[in-house]
mmCIF file of C-alpha atoms in Angstrom:
data_model
loop_
_atom_site.group_PDB
_atom_site.id
_atom_site.type_symbol
_atom_site.label_atom_id
_atom_site.label_comp_id
_atom_site.label_asym_id
_atom_site.label_seq_id
_atom_site.Cartn_x
_atom_site.Cartn_y
_atom_site.Cartn_z
ATOM 1 C CA ARG A 824 0.000 0.000 0.000
ATOM 2 C CA ASP A 825 1.037 3.544 -0.661
ATOM 3 C CA PRO A 826 1.530 5.696 2.465
ATOM 4 C CA PRO A 827 -1.462 7.988 3.124
ATOM 5 C CA PHE A 828 0.696 11.124 3.251
ATOM 6 C CA ALA A 829 3.681 12.411 1.334
ATOM 7 C CA GLU A 830 6.903 12.142 3.328
ATOM 8 C CA GLU A 831 7.527 15.915 3.096
ATOM 9 C CA ASP A 832 4.137 16.553 4.729
ATOM 10 C CA ILE A 833 4.877 14.520 7.853
ATOM 11 C CA VAL A 834 8.623 14.914 8.406
ATOM 12 C CA ASN A 835 10.038 18.170 9.798
ATOM 13 C CA SER A 836 13.628 19.286 10.325
ATOM 14 C CA PHE A 837 13.491 17.507 13.716
ATOM 15 C CA GLY A 838 11.889 14.368 12.278
ATOM 16 C CA ARG A 839 8.340 13.188 12.944
ATOM 17 C CA GLY A 840 6.193 14.305 15.844
ATOM 18 C CA VAL A 841 3.854 16.918 17.289
ATOM 19 C CA TRP A 842 4.981 20.479 16.635
ATOM 20 C CA GLY A 843 4.356 24.149 17.378
ATOM 21 C CA VAL A 844 5.623 27.326 15.729
ATOM 22 C CA ASN A 845 7.844 30.063 17.123
ATOM 23 C CA SER A 846 10.014 32.799 15.584
ATOM 24 C CA ASN A 847 12.440 30.151 14.314
ATOM 25 C CA GLY A 848 9.734 28.104 12.564
ATOM 26 C CA ARG A 849 8.474 24.689 13.601
ATOM 27 C CA TYR A 850 9.761 23.094 16.785
ATOM 28 C CA ARG A 851 9.193 19.670 18.318
ATOM 29 C CA GLU A 852 6.616 19.607 21.103
ATOM 30 C CA THR A 853 7.898 17.408 23.915
ATOM 31 C CA ASP A 854 6.130 18.355 27.126
ATOM 32 C CA GLY A 855 3.020 20.463 26.440
ATOM 33 C CA ASN A 856 4.562 23.671 27.787
ATOM 34 C CA THR A 857 3.105 26.908 26.434
ATOM 35 C CA THR A 858 4.138 30.559 26.412
ATOM 36 C CA TYR A 859 0.874 31.497 28.145
ATOM 37 C CA ASN A 860 -0.563 30.600 31.549
ATOM 38 C CA THR A 861 -2.329 27.262 31.147
ATOM 39 C CA LEU A 862 -3.258 24.606 33.677
ATOM 40 C CA ASN A 863 -3.108 21.909 30.998
ATOM 41 C CA ARG A 864 0.121 20.575 29.560
ATOM 42 C CA ILE A 865 -1.359 18.639 26.673
ATOM 43 C CA PHE A 866 -1.037 17.868 22.992
ATOM 44 C CA ALA A 867 -3.995 18.516 20.691
ATOM 45 C CA PRO A 868 -2.525 17.677 17.277
ATOM 46 C CA VAL A 869 -4.235 18.162 13.932
ATOM 47 C CA LEU A 870 -4.823 14.665 12.594
ATOM 48 C CA GLN A 871 -6.800 15.404 9.450
ATOM 49 C CA HIS A 872 -7.634 18.442 7.344
ATOM 50 C CA ASN A 873 -9.334 18.841 3.987
ATOM 51 C CA LEU A 874 -6.914 21.500 2.691
ATOM 52 C CA GLY A 875 -3.963 19.144 2.500
ATOM 53 C CA ASN A 876 -1.485 17.729 4.931
ATOM 54 C CA LYS A 877 0.892 20.629 5.628
ATOM 55 C CA ILE A 878 -0.408 21.063 9.178
ATOM 56 C CA LEU A 879 -0.564 17.414 10.248
ATOM 57 C CA MET A 880 0.540 16.984 13.864
ATOM 58 C CA MET A 881 0.475 20.726 14.657
ATOM 59 C CA ASN A 882 -0.434 21.145 18.322
ATOM 60 C CA TRP A 883 -3.507 23.408 18.557
ATOM 61 C CA HIS A 884 -2.773 23.956 22.253
ATOM 62 C CA TYR A 885 0.649 25.606 21.805
ATOM 63 C CA GLU A 886 -0.927 28.910 20.683
ATOM 64 C CA GLU A 887 -2.896 30.966 23.229
ATOM 65 C CA THR A 888 -6.020 31.817 21.192
ATOM 66 C CA ARG A 889 -6.869 28.196 20.414
ATOM 67 C CA GLY A 890 -5.223 26.768 23.516
ATOM 68 C CA SER A 891 -7.310 28.899 25.861
ATOM 69 C CA MET A 892 -10.447 27.628 24.124
ATOM 70 C CA ILE A 893 -9.279 24.034 24.587
ATOM 71 C CA ASP A 894 -8.609 24.823 28.263
ATOM 72 C CA ALA A 895 -12.085 26.344 28.654
ATOM 73 C CA MET A 896 -13.682 23.310 27.016
ATOM 74 C CA MET A 897 -11.786 20.949 29.321
ATOM 75 C CA SER A 898 -12.785 22.984 32.372
ATOM 76 C CA CYS A 899 -16.416 22.986 31.284
ATOM 77 C CA ALA A 900 -16.367 19.227 30.688
ATOM 78 C CA GLU A 901 -14.910 18.663 34.159
ATOM 79 C CA LYS A 902 -17.660 20.836 35.687
ATOM 80 C CA ARG A 903 -20.303 18.965 33.703
ATOM 81 C CA ALA A 904 -18.960 15.620 34.949
ATOM 82 C CA GLN A 905 -18.627 16.786 38.569
ATOM 83 C CA HIS A 906 -22.238 17.969 38.640
ATOM 84 C CA ASN A 907 -23.472 15.062 36.508
ATOM 85 C CA ASN A 908 -25.356 17.676 34.491
ATOM 86 C CA GLU A 909 -25.721 17.009 30.761
ATOM 87 C CA SER A 910 -27.478 20.363 30.277
ATOM 88 C CA ILE A 911 -24.136 22.162 30.696
ATOM 89 C CA ARG A 912 -22.944 22.872 27.150
ATOM 90 C CA CYS A 913 -19.228 22.902 26.458
ATOM 91 C CA SER A 914 -18.904 24.373 22.970
ATOM 92 C CA PHE A 915 -16.432 27.088 22.052
ATOM 93 C CA ILE A 916 -15.600 28.842 18.784
ATOM 94 C CA THR A 917 -12.355 30.643 17.984
ATOM 95 C CA ASP A 918 -11.768 33.272 15.352
ATOM 96 C CA PHE A 919 -11.251 32.223 11.736
ATOM 97 C CA ILE A 920 -7.741 31.043 10.949
ATOM 98 C CA ILE A 921 -5.959 30.542 7.654
ATOM 99 C CA LEU A 922 -3.892 27.398 7.954
ATOM 100 C CA ASN A 923 -0.557 27.439 6.204
ATOM 101 C CA GLY A 924 1.388 25.225 8.574
ATOM 102 C CA GLY A 925 4.275 27.555 9.337
ATOM 103 C CA SER A 926 7.723 27.070 7.891
ATOM 104 C CA LYS A 927 9.522 23.761 8.206
#
């Protein structure tokens, strides 16, 4: 079988793995640290996207705008579970983003 993704779409300068973007381009995510104040050290990688594969394995949580929404959703879900209350809705929407995957 052919691989589902082109090698150049899934291999970065550091190899394969979850990544974020800083002023130097893509970097390997290893511990879930962020540059903003978060209680969650997690990975939330992009696994599929209809615009191509250039952003596969990008960690949505590394960046504050999306990461804070993930944090809010996790907090809401914990509250919903603690109160056993399915009427608590945990949906969040961020601003529109154009995905270009950053530089490799």
